[in-house]
PDB file of C-alpha atoms in Angstrom:
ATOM      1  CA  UNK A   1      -2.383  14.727  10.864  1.00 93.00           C
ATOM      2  CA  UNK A   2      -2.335  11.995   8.243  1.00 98.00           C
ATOM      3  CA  UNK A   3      -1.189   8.381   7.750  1.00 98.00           C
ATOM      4  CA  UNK A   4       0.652   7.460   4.580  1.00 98.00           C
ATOM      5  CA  UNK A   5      -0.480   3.986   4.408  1.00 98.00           C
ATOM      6  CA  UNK A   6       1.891   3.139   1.471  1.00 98.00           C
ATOM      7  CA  UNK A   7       5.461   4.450   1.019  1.00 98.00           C
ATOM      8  CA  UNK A   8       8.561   3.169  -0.574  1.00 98.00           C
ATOM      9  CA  UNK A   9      11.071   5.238   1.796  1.00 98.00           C
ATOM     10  CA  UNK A  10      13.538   2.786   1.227  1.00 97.00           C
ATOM     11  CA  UNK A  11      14.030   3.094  -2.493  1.00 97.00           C
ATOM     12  CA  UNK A  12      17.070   4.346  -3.621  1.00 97.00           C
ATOM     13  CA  UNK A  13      15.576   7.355  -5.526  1.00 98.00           C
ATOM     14  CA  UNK A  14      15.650   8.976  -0.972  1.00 98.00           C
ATOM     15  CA  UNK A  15      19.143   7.711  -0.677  1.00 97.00           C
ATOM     16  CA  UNK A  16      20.596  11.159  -0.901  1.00 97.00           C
ATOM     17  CA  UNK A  17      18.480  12.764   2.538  1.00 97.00           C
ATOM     18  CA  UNK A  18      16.486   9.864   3.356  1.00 98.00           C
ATOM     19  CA  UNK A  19      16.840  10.502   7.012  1.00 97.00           C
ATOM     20  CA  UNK A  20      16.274  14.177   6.914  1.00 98.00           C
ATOM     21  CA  UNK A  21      12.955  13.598   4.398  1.00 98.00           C
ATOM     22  CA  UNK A  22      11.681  11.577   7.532  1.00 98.00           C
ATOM     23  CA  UNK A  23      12.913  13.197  10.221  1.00 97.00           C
ATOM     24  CA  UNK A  24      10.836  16.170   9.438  1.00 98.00           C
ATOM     25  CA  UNK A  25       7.605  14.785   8.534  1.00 98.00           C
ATOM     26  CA  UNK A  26       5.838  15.385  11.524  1.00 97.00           C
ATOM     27  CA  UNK A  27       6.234  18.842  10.634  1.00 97.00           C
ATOM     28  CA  UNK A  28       4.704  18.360   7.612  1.00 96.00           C
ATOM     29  CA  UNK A  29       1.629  16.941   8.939  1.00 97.00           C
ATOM     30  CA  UNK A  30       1.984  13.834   8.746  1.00 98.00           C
ATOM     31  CA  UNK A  31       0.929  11.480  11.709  1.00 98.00           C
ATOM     32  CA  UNK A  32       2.282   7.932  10.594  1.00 98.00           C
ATOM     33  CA  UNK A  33       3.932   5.843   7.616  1.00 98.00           C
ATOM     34  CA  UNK A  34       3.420   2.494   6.586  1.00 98.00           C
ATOM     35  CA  UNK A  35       6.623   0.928   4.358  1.00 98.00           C
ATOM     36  CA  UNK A  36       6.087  -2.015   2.506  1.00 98.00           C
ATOM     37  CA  UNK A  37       8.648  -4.258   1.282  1.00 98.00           C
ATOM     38  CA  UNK A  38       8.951  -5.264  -2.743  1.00 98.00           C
ATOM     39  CA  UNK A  39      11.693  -8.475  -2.018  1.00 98.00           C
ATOM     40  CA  UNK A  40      13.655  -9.672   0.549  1.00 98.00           C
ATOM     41  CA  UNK A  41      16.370  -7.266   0.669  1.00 98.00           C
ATOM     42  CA  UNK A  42      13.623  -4.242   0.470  1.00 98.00           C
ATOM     43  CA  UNK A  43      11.758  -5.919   3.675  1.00 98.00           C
ATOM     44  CA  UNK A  44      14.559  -5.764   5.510  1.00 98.00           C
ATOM     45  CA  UNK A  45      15.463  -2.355   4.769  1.00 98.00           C
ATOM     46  CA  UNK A  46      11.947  -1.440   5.430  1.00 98.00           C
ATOM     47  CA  UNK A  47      12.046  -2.916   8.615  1.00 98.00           C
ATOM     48  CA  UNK A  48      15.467  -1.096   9.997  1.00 98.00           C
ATOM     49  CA  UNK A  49      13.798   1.840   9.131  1.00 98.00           C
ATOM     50  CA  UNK A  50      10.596   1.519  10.663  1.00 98.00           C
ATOM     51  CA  UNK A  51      12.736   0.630  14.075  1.00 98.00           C
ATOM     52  CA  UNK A  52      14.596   3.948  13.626  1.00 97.00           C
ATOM     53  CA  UNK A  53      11.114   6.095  13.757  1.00 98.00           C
ATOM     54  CA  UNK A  54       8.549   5.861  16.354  1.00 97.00           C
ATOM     55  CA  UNK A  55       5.638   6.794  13.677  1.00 98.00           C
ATOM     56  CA  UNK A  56       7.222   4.491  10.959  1.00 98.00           C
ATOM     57  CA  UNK A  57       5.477   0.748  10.709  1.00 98.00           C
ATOM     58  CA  UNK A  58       6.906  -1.707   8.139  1.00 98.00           C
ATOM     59  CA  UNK A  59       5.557  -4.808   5.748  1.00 98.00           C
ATOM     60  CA  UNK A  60       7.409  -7.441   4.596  1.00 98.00           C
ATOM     61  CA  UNK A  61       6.729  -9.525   1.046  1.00 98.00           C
ATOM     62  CA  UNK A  62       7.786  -9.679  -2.720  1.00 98.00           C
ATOM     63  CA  UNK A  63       6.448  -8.092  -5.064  1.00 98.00           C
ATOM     64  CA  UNK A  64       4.942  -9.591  -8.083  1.00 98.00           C
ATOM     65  CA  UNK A  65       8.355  -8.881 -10.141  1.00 97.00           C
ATOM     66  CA  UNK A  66      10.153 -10.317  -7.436  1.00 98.00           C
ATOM     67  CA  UNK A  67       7.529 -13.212  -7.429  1.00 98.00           C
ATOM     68  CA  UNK A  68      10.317 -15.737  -8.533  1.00 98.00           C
ATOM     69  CA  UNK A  69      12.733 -15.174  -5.419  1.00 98.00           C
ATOM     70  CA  UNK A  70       9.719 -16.532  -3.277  1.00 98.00           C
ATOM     71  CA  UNK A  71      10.678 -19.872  -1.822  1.00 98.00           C
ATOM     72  CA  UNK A  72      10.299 -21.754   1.424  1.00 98.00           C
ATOM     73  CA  UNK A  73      13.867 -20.426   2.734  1.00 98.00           C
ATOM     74  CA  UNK A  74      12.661 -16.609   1.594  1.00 98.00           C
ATOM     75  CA  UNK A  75       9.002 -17.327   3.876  1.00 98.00           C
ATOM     76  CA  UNK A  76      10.667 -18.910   6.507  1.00 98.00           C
ATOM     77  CA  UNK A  77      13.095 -15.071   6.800  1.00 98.00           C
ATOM     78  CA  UNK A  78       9.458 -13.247   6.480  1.00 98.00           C
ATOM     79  CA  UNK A  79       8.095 -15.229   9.044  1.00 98.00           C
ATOM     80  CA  UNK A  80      10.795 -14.536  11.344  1.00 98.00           C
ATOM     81  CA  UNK A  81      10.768 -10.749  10.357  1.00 98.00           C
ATOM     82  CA  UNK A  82       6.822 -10.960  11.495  1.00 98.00           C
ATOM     83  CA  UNK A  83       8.127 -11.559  14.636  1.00 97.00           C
ATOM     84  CA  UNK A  84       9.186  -7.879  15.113  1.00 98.00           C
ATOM     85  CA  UNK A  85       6.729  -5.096  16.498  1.00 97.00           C
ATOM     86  CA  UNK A  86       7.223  -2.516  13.834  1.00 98.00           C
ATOM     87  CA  UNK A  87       6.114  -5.156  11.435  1.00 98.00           C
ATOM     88  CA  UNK A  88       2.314  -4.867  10.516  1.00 98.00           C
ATOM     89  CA  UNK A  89       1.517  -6.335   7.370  1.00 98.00           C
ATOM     90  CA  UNK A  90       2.171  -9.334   4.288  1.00 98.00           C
ATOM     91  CA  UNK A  91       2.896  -7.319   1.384  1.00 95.00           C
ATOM     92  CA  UNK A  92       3.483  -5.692  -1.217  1.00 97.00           C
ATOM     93  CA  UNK A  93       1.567  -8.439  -2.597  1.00 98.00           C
ATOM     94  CA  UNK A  94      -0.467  -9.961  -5.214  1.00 98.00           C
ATOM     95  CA  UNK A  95      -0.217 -10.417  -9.381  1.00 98.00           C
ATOM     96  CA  UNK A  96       1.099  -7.796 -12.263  1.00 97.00           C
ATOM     97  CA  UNK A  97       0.347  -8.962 -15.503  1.00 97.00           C
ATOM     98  CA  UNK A  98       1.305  -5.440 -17.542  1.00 94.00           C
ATOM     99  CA  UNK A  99       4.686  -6.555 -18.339  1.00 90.00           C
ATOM    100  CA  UNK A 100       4.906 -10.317 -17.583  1.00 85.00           C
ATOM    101  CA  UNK A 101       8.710 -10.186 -16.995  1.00 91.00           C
ATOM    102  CA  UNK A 102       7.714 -12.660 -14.407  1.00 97.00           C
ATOM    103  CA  UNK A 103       5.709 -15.956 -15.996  1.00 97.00           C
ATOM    104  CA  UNK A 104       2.027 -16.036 -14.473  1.00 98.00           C
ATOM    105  CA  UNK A 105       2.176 -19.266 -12.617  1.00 98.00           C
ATOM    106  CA  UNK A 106       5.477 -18.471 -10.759  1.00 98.00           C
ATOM    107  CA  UNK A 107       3.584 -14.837 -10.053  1.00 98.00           C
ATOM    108  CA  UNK A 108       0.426 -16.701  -8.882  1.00 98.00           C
ATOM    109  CA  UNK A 109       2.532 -19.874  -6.840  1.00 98.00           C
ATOM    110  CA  UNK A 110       3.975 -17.034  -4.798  1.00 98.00           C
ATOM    111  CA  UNK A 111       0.773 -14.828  -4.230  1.00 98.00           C
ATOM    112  CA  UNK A 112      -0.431 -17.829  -2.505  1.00 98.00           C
ATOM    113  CA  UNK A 113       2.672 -18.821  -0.506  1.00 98.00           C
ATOM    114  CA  UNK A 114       2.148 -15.332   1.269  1.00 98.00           C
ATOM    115  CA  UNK A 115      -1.181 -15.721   1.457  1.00 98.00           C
ATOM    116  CA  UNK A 116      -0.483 -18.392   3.268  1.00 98.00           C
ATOM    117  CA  UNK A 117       2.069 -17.000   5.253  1.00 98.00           C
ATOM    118  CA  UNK A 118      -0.338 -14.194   6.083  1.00 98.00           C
ATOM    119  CA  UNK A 119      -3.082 -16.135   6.947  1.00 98.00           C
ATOM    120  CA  UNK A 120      -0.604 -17.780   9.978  1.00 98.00           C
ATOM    121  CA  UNK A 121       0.560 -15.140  11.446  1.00 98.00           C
ATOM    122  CA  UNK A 122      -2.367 -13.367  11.405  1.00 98.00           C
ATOM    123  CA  UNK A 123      -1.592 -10.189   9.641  1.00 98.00           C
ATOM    124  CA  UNK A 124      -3.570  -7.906   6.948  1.00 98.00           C
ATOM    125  CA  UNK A 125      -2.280  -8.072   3.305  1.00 98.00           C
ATOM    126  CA  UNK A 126      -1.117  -5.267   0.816  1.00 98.00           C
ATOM    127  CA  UNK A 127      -2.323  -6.038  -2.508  1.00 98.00           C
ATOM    128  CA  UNK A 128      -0.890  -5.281  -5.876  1.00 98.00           C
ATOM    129  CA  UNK A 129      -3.073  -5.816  -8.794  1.00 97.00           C
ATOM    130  CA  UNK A 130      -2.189  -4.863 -12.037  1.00 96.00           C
ATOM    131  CA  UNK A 131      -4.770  -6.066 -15.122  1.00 95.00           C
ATOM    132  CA  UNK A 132      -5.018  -9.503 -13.143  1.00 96.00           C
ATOM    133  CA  UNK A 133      -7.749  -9.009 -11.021  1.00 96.00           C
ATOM    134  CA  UNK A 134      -9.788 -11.846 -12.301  1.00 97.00           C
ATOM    135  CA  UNK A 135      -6.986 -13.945 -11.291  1.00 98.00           C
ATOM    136  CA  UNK A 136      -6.346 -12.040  -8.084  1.00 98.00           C
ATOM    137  CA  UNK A 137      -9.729 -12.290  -6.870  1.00 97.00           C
ATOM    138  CA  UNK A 138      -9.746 -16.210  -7.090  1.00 97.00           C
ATOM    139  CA  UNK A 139      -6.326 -16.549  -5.311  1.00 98.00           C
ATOM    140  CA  UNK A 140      -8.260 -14.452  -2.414  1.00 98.00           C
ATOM    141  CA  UNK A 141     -11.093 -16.571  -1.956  1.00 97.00           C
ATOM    142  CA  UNK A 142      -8.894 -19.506  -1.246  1.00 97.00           C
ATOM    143  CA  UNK A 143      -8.162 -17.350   2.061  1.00 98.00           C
ATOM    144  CA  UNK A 144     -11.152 -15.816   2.816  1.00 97.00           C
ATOM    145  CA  UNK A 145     -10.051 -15.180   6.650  1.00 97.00           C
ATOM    146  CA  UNK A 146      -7.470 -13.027   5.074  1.00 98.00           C
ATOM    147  CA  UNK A 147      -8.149  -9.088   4.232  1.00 98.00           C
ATOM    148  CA  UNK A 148      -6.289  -6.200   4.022  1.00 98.00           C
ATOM    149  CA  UNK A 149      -5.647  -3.404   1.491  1.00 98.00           C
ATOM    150  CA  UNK A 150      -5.970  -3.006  -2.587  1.00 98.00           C
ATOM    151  CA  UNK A 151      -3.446  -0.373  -2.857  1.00 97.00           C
ATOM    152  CA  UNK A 152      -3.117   1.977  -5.587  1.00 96.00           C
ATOM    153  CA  UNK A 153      -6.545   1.064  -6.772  1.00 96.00           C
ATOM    154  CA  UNK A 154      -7.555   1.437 -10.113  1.00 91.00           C
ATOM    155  CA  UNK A 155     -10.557  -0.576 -10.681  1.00 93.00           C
ATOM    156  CA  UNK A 156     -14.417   0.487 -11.140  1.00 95.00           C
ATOM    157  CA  UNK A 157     -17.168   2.083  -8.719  1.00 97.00           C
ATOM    158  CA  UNK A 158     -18.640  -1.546  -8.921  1.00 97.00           C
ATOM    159  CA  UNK A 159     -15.258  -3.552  -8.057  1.00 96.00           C
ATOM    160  CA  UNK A 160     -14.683  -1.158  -5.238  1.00 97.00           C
ATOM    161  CA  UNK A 161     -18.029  -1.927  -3.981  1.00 97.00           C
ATOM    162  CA  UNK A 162     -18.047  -5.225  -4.034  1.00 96.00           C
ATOM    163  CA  UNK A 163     -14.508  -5.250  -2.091  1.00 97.00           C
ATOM    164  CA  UNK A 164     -15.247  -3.441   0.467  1.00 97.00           C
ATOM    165  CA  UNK A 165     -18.571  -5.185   1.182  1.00 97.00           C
ATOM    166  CA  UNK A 166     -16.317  -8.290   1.752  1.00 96.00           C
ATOM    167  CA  UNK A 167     -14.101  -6.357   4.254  1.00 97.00           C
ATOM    168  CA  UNK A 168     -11.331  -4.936   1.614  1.00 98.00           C
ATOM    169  CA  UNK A 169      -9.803  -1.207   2.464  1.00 98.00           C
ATOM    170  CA  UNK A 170      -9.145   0.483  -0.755  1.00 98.00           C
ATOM    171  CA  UNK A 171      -6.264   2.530  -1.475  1.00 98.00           C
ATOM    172  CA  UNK A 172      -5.941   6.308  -3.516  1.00 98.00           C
ATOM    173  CA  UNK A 173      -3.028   7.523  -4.568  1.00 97.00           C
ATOM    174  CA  UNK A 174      -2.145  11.088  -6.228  1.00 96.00           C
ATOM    175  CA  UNK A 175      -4.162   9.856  -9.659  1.00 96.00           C
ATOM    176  CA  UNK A 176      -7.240  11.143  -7.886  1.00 96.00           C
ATOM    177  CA  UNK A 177      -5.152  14.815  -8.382  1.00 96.00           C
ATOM    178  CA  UNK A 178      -4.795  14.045 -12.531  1.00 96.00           C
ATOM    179  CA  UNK A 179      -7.254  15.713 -14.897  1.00 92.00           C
ATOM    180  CA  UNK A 180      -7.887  12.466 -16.242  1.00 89.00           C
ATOM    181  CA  UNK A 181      -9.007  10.807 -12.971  1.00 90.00           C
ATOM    182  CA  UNK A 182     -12.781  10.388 -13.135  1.00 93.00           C
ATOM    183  CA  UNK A 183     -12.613   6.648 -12.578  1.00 94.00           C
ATOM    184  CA  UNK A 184     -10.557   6.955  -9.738  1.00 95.00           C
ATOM    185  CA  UNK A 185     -13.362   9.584  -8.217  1.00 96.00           C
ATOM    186  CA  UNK A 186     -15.876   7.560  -8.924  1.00 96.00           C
ATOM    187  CA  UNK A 187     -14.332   4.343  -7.496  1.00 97.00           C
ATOM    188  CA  UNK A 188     -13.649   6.604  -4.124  1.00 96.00           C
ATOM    189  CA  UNK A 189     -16.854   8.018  -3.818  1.00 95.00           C
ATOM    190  CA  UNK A 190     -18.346   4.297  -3.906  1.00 96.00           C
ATOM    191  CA  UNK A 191     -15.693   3.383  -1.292  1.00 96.00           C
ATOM    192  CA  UNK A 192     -17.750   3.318   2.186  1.00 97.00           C
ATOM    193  CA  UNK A 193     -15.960   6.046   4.552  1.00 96.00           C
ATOM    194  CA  UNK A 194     -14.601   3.652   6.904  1.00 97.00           C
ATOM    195  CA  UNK A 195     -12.813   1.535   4.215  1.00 98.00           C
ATOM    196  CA  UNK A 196     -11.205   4.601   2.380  1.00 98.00           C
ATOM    197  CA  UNK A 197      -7.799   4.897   2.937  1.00 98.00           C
ATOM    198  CA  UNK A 198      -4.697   7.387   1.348  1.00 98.00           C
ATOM    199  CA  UNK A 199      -0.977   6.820   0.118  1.00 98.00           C
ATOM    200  CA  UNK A 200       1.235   8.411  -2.119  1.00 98.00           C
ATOM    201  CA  UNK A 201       3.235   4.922  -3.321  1.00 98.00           C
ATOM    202  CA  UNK A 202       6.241   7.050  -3.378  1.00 98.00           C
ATOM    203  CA  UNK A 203       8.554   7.958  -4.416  1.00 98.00           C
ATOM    204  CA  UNK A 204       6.436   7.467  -7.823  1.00 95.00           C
ATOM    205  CA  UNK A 205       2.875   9.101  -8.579  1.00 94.00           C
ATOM    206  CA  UNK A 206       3.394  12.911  -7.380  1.00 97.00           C
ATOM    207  CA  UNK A 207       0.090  14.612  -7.049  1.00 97.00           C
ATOM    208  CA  UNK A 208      -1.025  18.024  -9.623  1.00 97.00           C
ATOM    209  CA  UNK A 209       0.639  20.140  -9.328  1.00 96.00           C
ATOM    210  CA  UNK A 210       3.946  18.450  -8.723  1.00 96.00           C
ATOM    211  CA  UNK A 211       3.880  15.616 -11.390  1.00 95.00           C
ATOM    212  CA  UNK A 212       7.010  14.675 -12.605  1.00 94.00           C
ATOM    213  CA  UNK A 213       8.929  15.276  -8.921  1.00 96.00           C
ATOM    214  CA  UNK A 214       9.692  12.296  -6.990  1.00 98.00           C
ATOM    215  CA  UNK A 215       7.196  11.982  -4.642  1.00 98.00           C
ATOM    216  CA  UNK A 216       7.274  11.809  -0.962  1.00 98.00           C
ATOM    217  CA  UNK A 217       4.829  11.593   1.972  1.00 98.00           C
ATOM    218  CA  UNK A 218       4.754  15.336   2.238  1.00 97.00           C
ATOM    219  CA  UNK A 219       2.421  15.798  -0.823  1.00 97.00           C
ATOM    220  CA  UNK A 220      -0.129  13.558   0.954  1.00 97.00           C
ATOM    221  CA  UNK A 221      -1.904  16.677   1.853  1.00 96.00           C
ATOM    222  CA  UNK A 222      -3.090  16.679  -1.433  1.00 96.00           C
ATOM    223  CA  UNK A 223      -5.140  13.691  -1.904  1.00 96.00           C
ATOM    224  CA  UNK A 224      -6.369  14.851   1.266  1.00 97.00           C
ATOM    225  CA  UNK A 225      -8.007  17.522  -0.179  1.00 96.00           C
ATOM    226  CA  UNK A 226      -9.423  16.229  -3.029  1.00 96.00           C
ATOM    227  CA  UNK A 227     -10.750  13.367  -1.163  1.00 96.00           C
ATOM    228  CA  UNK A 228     -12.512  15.897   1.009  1.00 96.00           C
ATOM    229  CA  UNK A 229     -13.911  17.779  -1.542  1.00 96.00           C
ATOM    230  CA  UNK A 230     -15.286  14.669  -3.143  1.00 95.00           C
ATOM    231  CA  UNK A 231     -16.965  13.640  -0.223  1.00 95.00           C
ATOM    232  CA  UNK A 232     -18.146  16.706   1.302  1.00 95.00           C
ATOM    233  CA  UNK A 233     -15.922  17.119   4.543  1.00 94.00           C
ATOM    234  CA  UNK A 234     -13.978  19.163   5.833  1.00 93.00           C
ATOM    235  CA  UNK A 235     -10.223  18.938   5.578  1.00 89.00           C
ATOM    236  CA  UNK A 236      -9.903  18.035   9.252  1.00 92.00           C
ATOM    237  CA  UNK A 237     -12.800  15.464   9.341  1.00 96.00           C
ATOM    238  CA  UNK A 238     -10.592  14.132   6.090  1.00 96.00           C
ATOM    239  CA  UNK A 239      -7.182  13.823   7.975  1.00 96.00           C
ATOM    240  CA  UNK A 240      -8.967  12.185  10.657  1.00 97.00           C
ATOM    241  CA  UNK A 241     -10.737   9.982   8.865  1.00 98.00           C
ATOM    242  CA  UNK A 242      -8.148   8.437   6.975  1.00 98.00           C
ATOM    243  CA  UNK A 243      -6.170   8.311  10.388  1.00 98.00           C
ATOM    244  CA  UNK A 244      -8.232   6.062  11.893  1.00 98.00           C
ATOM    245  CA  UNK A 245      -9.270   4.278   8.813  1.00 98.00           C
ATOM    246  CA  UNK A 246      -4.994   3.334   8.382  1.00 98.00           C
ATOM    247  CA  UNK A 247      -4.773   2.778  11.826  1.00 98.00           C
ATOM    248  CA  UNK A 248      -7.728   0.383  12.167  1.00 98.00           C
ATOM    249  CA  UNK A 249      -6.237  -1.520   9.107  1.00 98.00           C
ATOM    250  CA  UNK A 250      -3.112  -2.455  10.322  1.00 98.00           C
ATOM    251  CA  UNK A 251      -3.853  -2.337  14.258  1.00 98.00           C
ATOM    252  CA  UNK A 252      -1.774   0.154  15.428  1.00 97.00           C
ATOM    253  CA  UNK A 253      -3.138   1.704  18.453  1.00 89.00           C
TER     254      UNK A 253
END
């Protein structure tokens, strides 16, 4: 069985059999889902869902394009949505600097509000990083009590490192499938094997061979098997190790 530790499930692109896509995931293999929010609204939605399924879990935050809706009146709803049992994590979280739709400082002023926020109520973080880490890793080590996830990593072997060694999970998606992925290997097989952790971030990067679909927990299997490949276990040692590595990072029992 395996944990998707970072799904979208309620993006509009599931609207049309969101509730049967779920409904039968257990059947596909797959043990638990974590669904992070991207704003308000999406927190919400993530959380009505996660209520809905016993092996759903939610996260609440904005996203750095939704970085200027983040006010004191936006925190004060997250805080209260903390409050529910589903709820397991700040995030999506953290800085995107690939399009800049959103000006820097009002992406950075809000990375720290939810670090903030995170750092009371005593939750782990999702990060997003997107050519900002520089940036990114200075925000974080204004709350070093604070640790979590960098999802969708794409960084080096050495950043990974270096991460995890300060109590970071890290994050692989279905780019560790592409035929281009060697940096993403590399980064994974410098990940230590309790800090390595899988998620498909759909309904967007589909694994080989279904790139180009929409994507959905189901195709987890697949990074699965790479990742076991890579590190020279078994498939079942592989589902079970990224189990317990999800559930460890966002205490679930």
């Amino acid at each position: 069985m395996l944990f998707d530790t970072h799904a979208h499930l309620d993006d509009r692109a599931f609207d049309c059999d969101r509730e049967a896509l779920i409904s039968g995931l257990p059947e596909k293999g797959i043990a638990l889902v974590m669904n992070p929010g991207c704003s308000l609204e999406s927190s919400k939605n993530a959380v009505a869902l996660a209520k809905k399924y016993p092996f759903l879990y939610a996260a609440v935050g904005s996203h750095p394009d939704a970085a200027d809706e983040v006010d004191e009146q936006v925190l004060e709803e997250y805080r209260l949505l903390c409050r529910e049992e589903k709820v397991k994590a700040i995030g999506e979280i953290g800085l995107d600097y690939h399009y800049e739709d959103i000006p820097r400082e009002i992406q950075k002023k809000a990375f720290r509000m939810q670090m903030a926020l995170a750092q009371e109520v005593g939750l782990p973080v999702i990060i997003h990083q997107r050519e900002a880490l520089a940036d990114c890793l200075e925000i974080l080590g204004d709350f070093p009590e604070v640790k979590g996830v960098f999802h969708c990593f794409s960084g080096s072997a050495q950043t990974a490192r270096e991460l995890t060694a300060q109590g970071w999970y890290v994050g692989f998606t279905g780019v560790l499938t592409f035929k281009n992925a060697r940096k993403a290997l590399e980064a994974a097989q410098a990940v230590p094997k309790d800090r390595i952790v899988l998620e498909t971030d759909c309904p967007y990067m589909a694994p080989e061979p279904y790139r180009g679909r929409r994507n959905d927990p189901g195709y987890l299997y697949r990074m699965a098997e790479v990742l076991g490949e890579l590190l020279e276990i078994t498939p079942e040692e592989t589902q079970e190790l990224t189990l317990q590595n999800g559930k460890r990072l966002y205490g679930i029992q």
